[in-house]
């Protein structure tokens, strides 16, 4: 019905209304059709074929979140990346047998794949070589699924044609048989793809150093993101972060030797200890019971992206992060002609001209103050790192 209404509005030359209806239709289709279908495929991969895939997906999402990229990278895209390393292992290797090997393969895929030149396919249709229901597997050079070889020629040709038609940009995209153009979840921007490649390379280097040294002392570096790369940071009141209990303990990030020692407790027999609660309840900063799924920080990030999405990019650890990092749009650095109808907060530049008219620049300080006012009660400090 929405599609028919959009076509009717196009015939009546109402393009904005038609675009709004198409966006509505896309959101409805994503929620009611695409996501359930994607969930069934990932569930089948984890339960029937590769038990290590489930924990690999969780580790990859945690790694992306620690680098403030989960959200900017859709969760479905992260799941497809993990599915790719199980359905199409690297040359000469079998599918990962553990979640840790799976995470390393995911990092290697992010660091080495040429997203601008090569089509990346995730095939859920090929039979699994580890499934014993069909009897013994015939010997062959490929012991696991073949992502490109397992697809029909016409389907793979449609994927390649859609990839060739897309703009030549270094954007992370993963195609499937149901989504040959990789449009359901959206392509990761070239900026984020380059950052993913750099972070994955650094994480692999840290892991290789740990293996070579025979110690995991440097392993937390793989899950520590450099904050100096961001232009500004909004620090949050930790009392208002409802998901802070999902953060890893300090010993997991700094190593057991760097963590504060816990005070010794007197030994008590187990049968003499008080009965512990069956359900662990976390303190609610708002004093309201049963606030399931309420995340004020996520709502603040959503509002910031809606209001200032043309001016900045925002990054946040969805698992209880205590800050929101931002990058300014570099196109806002140059002066523009002063105009009262400008769609951004600008300040006049005395003595400067742009196209023969008085010049104005993007007013970063005023916008930061607006962000702090929008997050009143959540934002406790604004740190400017790069002017």
mmCIF file of C-alpha atoms in Angstrom, residues 6-383:
data_model
loop_
_atom_site.group_PDB
_atom_site.id
_atom_site.type_symbol
_atom_site.label_atom_id
_atom_site.label_comp_id
_atom_site.label_asym_id
_atom_site.label_seq_id
_atom_site.Cartn_x
_atom_site.Cartn_y
_atom_site.Cartn_z
ATOM 1 C CA UNK A 6 4.470 6.586 -3.286
ATOM 2 C CA UNK A 7 3.953 5.876 -7.007
ATOM 3 C CA UNK A 8 0.754 7.917 -6.997
ATOM 4 C CA UNK A 9 2.525 10.862 -5.371
ATOM 5 C CA UNK A 10 5.307 10.653 -7.932
ATOM 6 C CA UNK A 11 2.757 10.908 -10.717
ATOM 7 C CA UNK A 12 1.396 13.990 -8.992
ATOM 8 C CA UNK A 13 4.957 15.403 -8.793
ATOM 9 C CA UNK A 14 5.104 15.183 -4.997
ATOM 10 C CA UNK A 15 8.642 13.845 -4.756
ATOM 11 C CA UNK A 16 9.329 14.717 -1.066
ATOM 12 C CA UNK A 17 6.180 12.970 0.117
ATOM 13 C CA UNK A 18 6.969 9.949 -2.080
ATOM 14 C CA UNK A 19 10.489 9.712 -0.617
ATOM 15 C CA UNK A 20 9.097 9.859 2.919
ATOM 16 C CA UNK A 21 6.686 7.009 2.140
ATOM 17 C CA UNK A 22 9.518 4.930 0.653
ATOM 18 C CA UNK A 23 11.588 5.425 3.793
ATOM 19 C CA UNK A 24 8.610 4.314 5.849
ATOM 20 C CA UNK A 25 8.191 1.243 3.683
ATOM 21 C CA UNK A 26 11.883 0.427 4.004
ATOM 22 C CA UNK A 27 11.755 0.669 7.808
ATOM 23 C CA UNK A 28 8.667 -1.541 7.937
ATOM 24 C CA UNK A 29 10.192 -4.129 5.589
ATOM 25 C CA UNK A 30 13.447 -4.155 7.548
ATOM 26 C CA UNK A 31 11.650 -4.738 10.844
ATOM 27 C CA UNK A 32 9.097 -7.319 9.673
ATOM 28 C CA UNK A 33 10.879 -9.222 6.897
ATOM 29 C CA UNK A 34 14.612 -8.615 6.550
ATOM 30 C CA UNK A 35 15.614 -8.840 10.213
ATOM 31 C CA UNK A 36 13.621 -12.021 10.993
ATOM 32 C CA UNK A 37 15.042 -13.660 7.882
ATOM 33 C CA UNK A 38 18.571 -12.599 8.777
ATOM 34 C CA UNK A 39 18.101 -13.814 12.360
ATOM 35 C CA UNK A 40 16.968 -17.246 11.186
ATOM 36 C CA UNK A 41 20.019 -17.627 8.957
ATOM 37 C CA UNK A 42 22.467 -16.585 11.685
ATOM 38 C CA UNK A 43 20.706 -18.840 14.199
ATOM 39 C CA UNK A 44 20.949 -21.777 11.813
ATOM 40 C CA UNK A 45 24.638 -21.072 11.228
ATOM 41 C CA UNK A 46 25.378 -21.009 14.963
ATOM 42 C CA UNK A 47 23.216 -23.947 16.077
ATOM 43 C CA UNK A 48 23.450 -26.448 13.229
ATOM 44 C CA UNK A 49 26.803 -25.827 11.586
ATOM 45 C CA UNK A 50 29.375 -23.860 13.582
ATOM 46 C CA UNK A 51 28.954 -23.713 17.385
ATOM 47 C CA UNK A 52 31.881 -21.286 17.685
ATOM 48 C CA UNK A 53 30.115 -18.704 15.507
ATOM 49 C CA UNK A 54 27.844 -17.489 18.316
ATOM 50 C CA UNK A 55 30.663 -16.475 20.651
ATOM 51 C CA UNK A 56 32.656 -15.100 17.713
ATOM 52 C CA UNK A 57 29.797 -12.741 16.885
ATOM 53 C CA UNK A 58 29.612 -11.571 20.497
ATOM 54 C CA UNK A 59 33.374 -11.015 20.665
ATOM 55 C CA UNK A 60 33.348 -9.080 17.398
ATOM 56 C CA UNK A 61 30.486 -6.874 18.594
ATOM 57 C CA UNK A 62 32.328 -6.252 21.860
ATOM 58 C CA UNK A 63 35.476 -5.328 19.926
ATOM 59 C CA UNK A 64 33.517 -2.903 17.738
ATOM 60 C CA UNK A 65 31.806 -1.399 20.775
ATOM 61 C CA UNK A 66 35.107 -0.901 22.628
ATOM 62 C CA UNK A 67 36.268 1.113 19.607
ATOM 63 C CA UNK A 68 32.997 3.122 19.615
ATOM 64 C CA UNK A 69 31.976 1.739 16.213
ATOM 65 C CA UNK A 70 29.065 -0.588 16.983
ATOM 66 C CA UNK A 71 26.020 1.347 15.853
ATOM 67 C CA UNK A 72 27.895 3.143 13.115
ATOM 68 C CA UNK A 73 28.552 -0.406 11.903
ATOM 69 C CA UNK A 74 25.115 -2.092 11.985
ATOM 70 C CA UNK A 75 24.843 -5.216 14.111
ATOM 71 C CA UNK A 76 23.648 -7.180 11.094
ATOM 72 C CA UNK A 77 26.805 -6.196 9.212
ATOM 73 C CA UNK A 78 28.944 -7.379 12.127
ATOM 74 C CA UNK A 79 27.087 -10.708 12.081
ATOM 75 C CA UNK A 80 27.677 -11.054 8.341
ATOM 76 C CA UNK A 81 31.408 -10.407 8.824
ATOM 77 C CA UNK A 82 31.557 -13.227 11.361
ATOM 78 C CA UNK A 83 29.468 -15.488 9.122
ATOM 79 C CA UNK A 84 31.854 -14.834 6.238
ATOM 80 C CA UNK A 85 34.888 -16.242 8.072
ATOM 81 C CA UNK A 86 32.959 -19.449 8.811
ATOM 82 C CA UNK A 87 31.375 -19.926 5.385
ATOM 83 C CA UNK A 88 34.513 -18.896 3.452
ATOM 84 C CA UNK A 89 37.665 -19.510 5.506
ATOM 85 C CA UNK A 90 41.030 -18.219 4.361
ATOM 86 C CA UNK A 91 42.986 -20.297 1.846
ATOM 87 C CA UNK A 92 44.364 -23.480 3.293
ATOM 88 C CA UNK A 93 42.459 -23.179 6.578
ATOM 89 C CA UNK A 94 39.395 -24.895 7.925
ATOM 90 C CA UNK A 95 36.551 -23.046 9.608
ATOM 91 C CA UNK A 96 37.500 -21.625 13.021
ATOM 92 C CA UNK A 97 37.065 -24.175 15.789
ATOM 93 C CA UNK A 98 36.993 -21.603 18.595
ATOM 94 C CA UNK A 99 35.609 -18.125 19.097
ATOM 95 C CA UNK A 100 39.077 -16.649 19.604
ATOM 96 C CA UNK A 101 40.270 -17.995 16.272
ATOM 97 C CA UNK A 102 37.060 -16.665 14.740
ATOM 98 C CA UNK A 103 37.719 -13.181 16.106
ATOM 99 C CA UNK A 104 41.253 -13.196 14.690
ATOM 100 C CA UNK A 105 39.869 -14.237 11.296
ATOM 101 C CA UNK A 106 37.325 -11.379 11.461
ATOM 102 C CA UNK A 107 40.084 -8.883 12.237
ATOM 103 C CA UNK A 108 42.147 -10.256 9.377
ATOM 104 C CA UNK A 109 39.188 -9.891 7.009
ATOM 105 C CA UNK A 110 38.687 -6.275 8.079
ATOM 106 C CA UNK A 111 42.394 -5.490 7.765
ATOM 107 C CA UNK A 112 43.178 -7.188 4.443
ATOM 108 C CA UNK A 113 40.064 -7.255 2.284
ATOM 109 C CA UNK A 114 40.057 -4.797 -0.638
ATOM 110 C CA UNK A 115 36.523 -3.484 -0.239
ATOM 111 C CA UNK A 116 36.852 -1.058 -3.143
ATOM 112 C CA UNK A 117 37.914 -3.637 -5.728
ATOM 113 C CA UNK A 118 36.676 -7.093 -4.612
ATOM 114 C CA UNK A 119 33.148 -8.337 -4.045
ATOM 115 C CA UNK A 120 32.636 -9.903 -0.594
ATOM 116 C CA UNK A 121 29.906 -12.558 -0.570
ATOM 117 C CA UNK A 122 28.318 -14.415 2.340
ATOM 118 C CA UNK A 123 26.614 -17.601 1.190
ATOM 119 C CA UNK A 124 24.129 -19.273 3.532
ATOM 120 C CA UNK A 125 22.795 -21.681 0.892
ATOM 121 C CA UNK A 126 25.680 -24.117 0.422
ATOM 122 C CA UNK A 127 25.538 -27.419 2.349
ATOM 123 C CA UNK A 128 27.683 -27.677 5.435
ATOM 124 C CA UNK A 129 30.576 -30.098 5.321
ATOM 125 C CA UNK A 130 30.395 -30.583 9.094
ATOM 126 C CA UNK A 131 26.791 -31.844 8.979
ATOM 127 C CA UNK A 132 26.729 -35.615 9.489
ATOM 128 C CA UNK A 133 23.106 -36.069 8.429
ATOM 129 C CA UNK A 134 23.987 -36.643 4.784
ATOM 130 C CA UNK A 135 26.564 -39.346 5.417
ATOM 131 C CA UNK A 136 30.265 -39.186 4.666
ATOM 132 C CA UNK A 137 31.510 -36.151 2.814
ATOM 133 C CA UNK A 138 33.235 -36.625 -0.488
ATOM 134 C CA UNK A 139 36.888 -35.708 -0.521
ATOM 135 C CA UNK A 140 37.697 -32.409 -2.135
ATOM 136 C CA UNK A 141 40.080 -29.478 -1.952
ATOM 137 C CA UNK A 142 37.600 -27.300 0.011
ATOM 138 C CA UNK A 143 36.607 -28.763 3.384
ATOM 139 C CA UNK A 144 33.925 -26.120 4.151
ATOM 140 C CA UNK A 145 31.345 -23.973 2.443
ATOM 141 C CA UNK A 146 32.432 -22.023 -0.619
ATOM 142 C CA UNK A 147 30.868 -18.577 -0.529
ATOM 143 C CA UNK A 148 31.227 -17.745 -4.224
ATOM 144 C CA UNK A 149 31.406 -21.264 -5.680
ATOM 145 C CA UNK A 150 28.300 -22.445 -3.818
ATOM 146 C CA UNK A 151 26.023 -19.864 -5.449
ATOM 147 C CA UNK A 152 24.327 -20.316 -8.826
ATOM 148 C CA UNK A 153 26.084 -18.513 -11.638
ATOM 149 C CA UNK A 154 23.190 -16.137 -12.306
ATOM 150 C CA UNK A 155 22.954 -15.098 -8.641
ATOM 151 C CA UNK A 156 26.671 -14.415 -8.412
ATOM 152 C CA UNK A 157 26.511 -12.498 -11.721
ATOM 153 C CA UNK A 158 23.734 -10.307 -10.278
ATOM 154 C CA UNK A 159 25.886 -9.621 -7.211
ATOM 155 C CA UNK A 160 28.883 -8.707 -9.335
ATOM 156 C CA UNK A 161 26.785 -6.449 -11.552
ATOM 157 C CA UNK A 162 25.355 -4.627 -8.525
ATOM 158 C CA UNK A 163 28.869 -4.250 -7.120
ATOM 159 C CA UNK A 164 30.146 -2.820 -10.408
ATOM 160 C CA UNK A 165 27.252 -0.342 -10.609
ATOM 161 C CA UNK A 166 27.905 0.994 -7.126
ATOM 162 C CA UNK A 167 30.160 4.061 -6.759
ATOM 163 C CA UNK A 168 33.832 3.135 -6.575
ATOM 164 C CA UNK A 169 34.350 3.883 -2.893
ATOM 165 C CA UNK A 170 36.304 2.079 -0.200
ATOM 166 C CA UNK A 171 33.088 1.178 1.628
ATOM 167 C CA UNK A 172 32.496 -2.048 3.552
ATOM 168 C CA UNK A 173 29.689 -4.027 1.921
ATOM 169 C CA UNK A 174 28.727 -7.703 2.165
ATOM 170 C CA UNK A 175 26.369 -9.203 -0.382
ATOM 171 C CA UNK A 176 24.100 -12.203 0.114
ATOM 172 C CA UNK A 177 21.791 -14.137 -2.180
ATOM 173 C CA UNK A 178 18.787 -12.240 -0.767
ATOM 174 C CA UNK A 179 20.600 -8.885 -0.841
ATOM 175 C CA UNK A 180 22.861 -8.866 -3.926
ATOM 176 C CA UNK A 181 23.335 -5.093 -3.860
ATOM 177 C CA UNK A 182 24.166 -5.036 -0.104
ATOM 178 C CA UNK A 183 21.545 -2.347 0.506
ATOM 179 C CA UNK A 184 19.438 -3.783 3.333
ATOM 180 C CA UNK A 185 21.719 -2.717 6.184
ATOM 181 C CA UNK A 186 23.567 0.072 4.378
ATOM 182 C CA UNK A 187 27.204 0.324 3.394
ATOM 183 C CA UNK A 188 29.722 1.405 6.013
ATOM 184 C CA UNK A 189 31.178 4.758 4.953
ATOM 185 C CA UNK A 190 34.736 4.946 3.557
ATOM 186 C CA UNK A 191 35.817 6.931 6.630
ATOM 187 C CA UNK A 192 34.699 4.189 9.011
ATOM 188 C CA UNK A 193 36.061 1.477 6.710
ATOM 189 C CA UNK A 194 39.540 3.036 6.826
ATOM 190 C CA UNK A 195 39.356 3.320 10.601
ATOM 191 C CA UNK A 196 38.205 -0.286 10.881
ATOM 192 C CA UNK A 197 41.141 -1.374 8.737
ATOM 193 C CA UNK A 198 43.634 0.566 10.871
ATOM 194 C CA UNK A 199 42.192 -0.669 14.178
ATOM 195 C CA UNK A 200 42.029 -4.277 12.977
ATOM 196 C CA UNK A 201 45.651 -4.128 11.831
ATOM 197 C CA UNK A 202 46.740 -2.731 15.197
ATOM 198 C CA UNK A 203 44.737 -5.376 17.058
ATOM 199 C CA UNK A 204 46.292 -8.164 14.987
ATOM 200 C CA UNK A 205 49.751 -6.791 15.727
ATOM 201 C CA UNK A 206 49.005 -6.802 19.464
ATOM 202 C CA UNK A 207 47.710 -10.377 19.289
ATOM 203 C CA UNK A 208 50.762 -11.566 17.334
ATOM 204 C CA UNK A 209 53.066 -9.892 19.874
ATOM 205 C CA UNK A 210 51.228 -11.642 22.708
ATOM 206 C CA UNK A 211 51.566 -15.015 21.011
ATOM 207 C CA UNK A 212 55.242 -14.428 20.302
ATOM 208 C CA UNK A 213 55.975 -13.339 23.864
ATOM 209 C CA UNK A 214 53.878 -16.114 25.400
ATOM 210 C CA UNK A 215 52.038 -13.583 27.551
ATOM 211 C CA UNK A 216 48.654 -11.869 27.372
ATOM 212 C CA UNK A 217 49.849 -8.679 29.062
ATOM 213 C CA UNK A 218 49.465 -6.618 25.872
ATOM 214 C CA UNK A 219 46.174 -8.215 24.810
ATOM 215 C CA UNK A 220 43.968 -5.434 26.277
ATOM 216 C CA UNK A 221 45.528 -3.078 23.707
ATOM 217 C CA UNK A 222 43.444 -4.819 21.041
ATOM 218 C CA UNK A 223 40.292 -3.624 22.850
ATOM 219 C CA UNK A 224 41.526 -0.100 23.679
ATOM 220 C CA UNK A 225 40.688 2.643 21.211
ATOM 221 C CA UNK A 226 42.802 5.811 20.741
ATOM 222 C CA UNK A 227 40.658 8.751 21.846
ATOM 223 C CA UNK A 228 43.106 11.392 20.560
ATOM 224 C CA UNK A 229 41.738 10.960 17.033
ATOM 225 C CA UNK A 230 38.405 12.601 17.905
ATOM 226 C CA UNK A 231 37.738 16.337 17.746
ATOM 227 C CA UNK A 232 35.632 16.535 20.905
ATOM 228 C CA UNK A 233 34.388 14.280 23.692
ATOM 229 C CA UNK A 234 31.185 14.608 25.708
ATOM 230 C CA UNK A 235 31.767 13.061 29.127
ATOM 231 C CA UNK A 236 28.707 11.520 30.739
ATOM 232 C CA UNK A 237 27.550 11.213 34.320
ATOM 233 C CA UNK A 238 28.269 7.579 35.136
ATOM 234 C CA UNK A 239 25.302 7.490 37.515
ATOM 235 C CA UNK A 240 22.971 8.029 34.553
ATOM 236 C CA UNK A 241 24.494 5.338 32.325
ATOM 237 C CA UNK A 242 21.971 2.528 32.700
ATOM 238 C CA UNK A 243 24.153 -0.071 30.948
ATOM 239 C CA UNK A 244 27.413 0.531 32.782
ATOM 240 C CA UNK A 245 27.145 -2.926 34.353
ATOM 241 C CA UNK A 246 27.839 -4.340 30.876
ATOM 242 C CA UNK A 247 31.342 -2.870 30.859
ATOM 243 C CA UNK A 248 34.180 -5.384 31.334
ATOM 244 C CA UNK A 249 35.977 -5.355 34.693
ATOM 245 C CA UNK A 250 39.145 -3.314 35.135
ATOM 246 C CA UNK A 251 41.251 -6.461 35.338
ATOM 247 C CA UNK A 252 40.143 -7.417 31.813
ATOM 248 C CA UNK A 253 41.311 -4.088 30.381
ATOM 249 C CA UNK A 254 44.501 -3.448 32.306
ATOM 250 C CA UNK A 255 45.677 -6.934 33.196
ATOM 251 C CA UNK A 256 45.603 -8.619 36.569
ATOM 252 C CA UNK A 257 48.851 -7.027 37.655
ATOM 253 C CA UNK A 258 47.523 -3.499 37.069
ATOM 254 C CA UNK A 259 44.152 -3.995 38.714
ATOM 255 C CA UNK A 260 43.594 -2.872 42.272
ATOM 256 C CA UNK A 261 43.933 -5.792 44.670
ATOM 257 C CA UNK A 262 40.711 -6.889 46.283
ATOM 258 C CA UNK A 263 40.620 -6.947 50.075
ATOM 259 C CA UNK A 264 40.917 -10.398 51.516
ATOM 260 C CA UNK A 265 37.700 -11.867 52.868
ATOM 261 C CA UNK A 266 37.467 -14.365 55.724
ATOM 262 C CA UNK A 267 36.819 -17.881 54.516
ATOM 263 C CA UNK A 268 33.315 -19.100 55.263
ATOM 264 C CA UNK A 269 31.854 -22.507 54.587
ATOM 265 C CA UNK A 270 29.422 -22.488 51.704
ATOM 266 C CA UNK A 271 26.536 -23.850 53.766
ATOM 267 C CA UNK A 272 26.951 -20.979 56.255
ATOM 268 C CA UNK A 273 26.833 -18.189 53.660
ATOM 269 C CA UNK A 274 23.604 -16.184 53.286
ATOM 270 C CA UNK A 275 21.446 -17.215 50.370
ATOM 271 C CA UNK A 276 22.157 -15.088 47.287
ATOM 272 C CA UNK A 277 19.416 -13.610 45.163
ATOM 273 C CA UNK A 278 18.535 -15.664 42.135
ATOM 274 C CA UNK A 279 18.244 -12.600 39.899
ATOM 275 C CA UNK A 280 20.929 -9.917 39.883
ATOM 276 C CA UNK A 281 19.260 -6.521 39.898
ATOM 277 C CA UNK A 282 21.148 -3.401 38.830
ATOM 278 C CA UNK A 283 20.536 -0.013 40.370
ATOM 279 C CA UNK A 284 18.255 2.252 38.371
ATOM 280 C CA UNK A 285 19.421 5.887 38.458
ATOM 281 C CA UNK A 286 15.895 7.173 37.849
ATOM 282 C CA UNK A 287 14.238 5.259 40.663
ATOM 283 C CA UNK A 288 11.631 3.772 38.346
ATOM 284 C CA UNK A 289 10.917 0.022 38.463
ATOM 285 C CA UNK A 290 10.842 -2.203 35.381
ATOM 286 C CA UNK A 291 12.409 0.273 32.938
ATOM 287 C CA UNK A 292 13.272 -2.483 30.463
ATOM 288 C CA UNK A 293 15.242 -1.311 27.448
ATOM 289 C CA UNK A 294 15.380 2.320 28.578
ATOM 290 C CA UNK A 295 18.766 3.755 27.582
ATOM 291 C CA UNK A 296 18.974 7.557 27.901
ATOM 292 C CA UNK A 297 22.505 7.651 26.460
ATOM 293 C CA UNK A 298 21.378 5.901 23.273
ATOM 294 C CA UNK A 299 18.486 8.360 23.010
ATOM 295 C CA UNK A 300 20.905 11.271 23.415
ATOM 296 C CA UNK A 301 23.175 9.903 20.668
ATOM 297 C CA UNK A 302 20.130 9.490 18.430
ATOM 298 C CA UNK A 303 19.018 13.083 19.039
ATOM 299 C CA UNK A 304 22.531 14.439 18.454
ATOM 300 C CA UNK A 305 22.753 12.578 15.142
ATOM 301 C CA UNK A 306 19.339 13.877 14.075
ATOM 302 C CA UNK A 307 20.085 17.509 14.919
ATOM 303 C CA UNK A 308 23.798 17.736 14.065
ATOM 304 C CA UNK A 309 24.202 14.825 11.633
ATOM 305 C CA UNK A 310 25.304 17.170 8.825
ATOM 306 C CA UNK A 311 27.919 18.809 11.044
ATOM 307 C CA UNK A 312 29.491 15.927 12.983
ATOM 308 C CA UNK A 313 29.723 12.178 13.401
ATOM 309 C CA UNK A 314 29.091 10.678 16.845
ATOM 310 C CA UNK A 315 30.583 7.519 18.330
ATOM 311 C CA UNK A 316 29.656 5.724 21.522
ATOM 312 C CA UNK A 317 30.196 2.400 23.281
ATOM 313 C CA UNK A 318 26.678 0.958 23.363
ATOM 314 C CA UNK A 319 27.623 -1.405 26.224
ATOM 315 C CA UNK A 320 27.638 1.275 28.919
ATOM 316 C CA UNK A 321 30.224 3.701 27.564
ATOM 317 C CA UNK A 322 30.779 6.840 29.632
ATOM 318 C CA UNK A 323 31.552 9.248 26.811
ATOM 319 C CA UNK A 324 30.384 10.278 23.357
ATOM 320 C CA UNK A 325 33.142 11.127 20.883
ATOM 321 C CA UNK A 326 32.658 13.303 17.819
ATOM 322 C CA UNK A 327 34.313 14.279 14.552
ATOM 323 C CA UNK A 328 33.542 17.527 12.770
ATOM 324 C CA UNK A 329 32.643 17.543 9.105
ATOM 325 C CA UNK A 330 35.830 18.866 7.401
ATOM 326 C CA UNK A 331 33.723 20.661 4.782
ATOM 327 C CA UNK A 332 32.653 23.114 7.512
ATOM 328 C CA UNK A 333 36.177 24.434 8.031
ATOM 329 C CA UNK A 334 36.199 26.783 5.047
ATOM 330 C CA UNK A 335 34.386 30.141 5.214
ATOM 331 C CA UNK A 336 31.072 30.544 3.406
ATOM 332 C CA UNK A 337 29.091 33.652 2.393
ATOM 333 C CA UNK A 338 27.095 34.956 5.333
ATOM 334 C CA UNK A 339 23.423 34.119 4.907
ATOM 335 C CA UNK A 340 20.629 34.475 7.426
ATOM 336 C CA UNK A 341 19.019 31.262 6.130
ATOM 337 C CA UNK A 342 22.097 29.074 6.662
ATOM 338 C CA UNK A 343 21.233 25.594 7.932
ATOM 339 C CA UNK A 344 24.057 25.599 10.502
ATOM 340 C CA UNK A 345 25.216 27.728 13.413
ATOM 341 C CA UNK A 346 27.671 30.201 11.865
ATOM 342 C CA UNK A 347 29.480 33.261 13.153
ATOM 343 C CA UNK A 348 30.588 36.233 11.014
ATOM 344 C CA UNK A 349 34.285 36.632 10.199
ATOM 345 C CA UNK A 350 35.136 40.349 10.380
ATOM 346 C CA UNK A 351 37.283 41.500 7.464
ATOM 347 C CA UNK A 352 36.957 38.277 5.452
ATOM 348 C CA UNK A 353 35.122 37.794 2.159
ATOM 349 C CA UNK A 354 33.660 34.721 0.484
ATOM 350 C CA UNK A 355 32.450 35.047 -3.119
ATOM 351 C CA UNK A 356 32.483 38.800 -2.739
ATOM 352 C CA UNK A 357 30.226 38.776 0.329
ATOM 353 C CA UNK A 358 30.923 38.945 4.084
ATOM 354 C CA UNK A 359 32.214 35.575 5.228
ATOM 355 C CA UNK A 360 31.062 33.378 8.078
ATOM 356 C CA UNK A 361 32.454 30.217 9.670
ATOM 357 C CA UNK A 362 30.878 27.289 11.431
ATOM 358 C CA UNK A 363 30.586 28.184 15.132
ATOM 359 C CA UNK A 364 31.946 25.063 16.818
ATOM 360 C CA UNK A 365 31.952 26.541 20.318
ATOM 361 C CA UNK A 366 28.285 27.487 20.141
ATOM 362 C CA UNK A 367 27.329 24.070 18.750
ATOM 363 C CA UNK A 368 29.195 22.330 21.583
ATOM 364 C CA UNK A 369 27.278 24.453 24.069
ATOM 365 C CA UNK A 370 24.037 23.458 22.356
ATOM 366 C CA UNK A 371 25.031 19.792 22.649
ATOM 367 C CA UNK A 372 25.737 20.212 26.348
ATOM 368 C CA UNK A 373 22.350 21.885 26.817
ATOM 369 C CA UNK A 374 20.626 19.113 24.868
ATOM 370 C CA UNK A 375 22.275 16.544 27.152
ATOM 371 C CA UNK A 376 21.627 18.394 30.378
ATOM 372 C CA UNK A 377 21.608 15.904 33.219
ATOM 373 C CA UNK A 378 23.713 13.429 31.241
ATOM 374 C CA UNK A 379 26.665 15.485 29.979
ATOM 375 C CA UNK A 380 28.985 16.653 32.758
ATOM 376 C CA UNK A 381 31.917 17.954 30.704
ATOM 377 C CA UNK A 382 32.914 18.805 27.134
ATOM 378 C CA UNK A 383 36.528 18.223 26.123
#
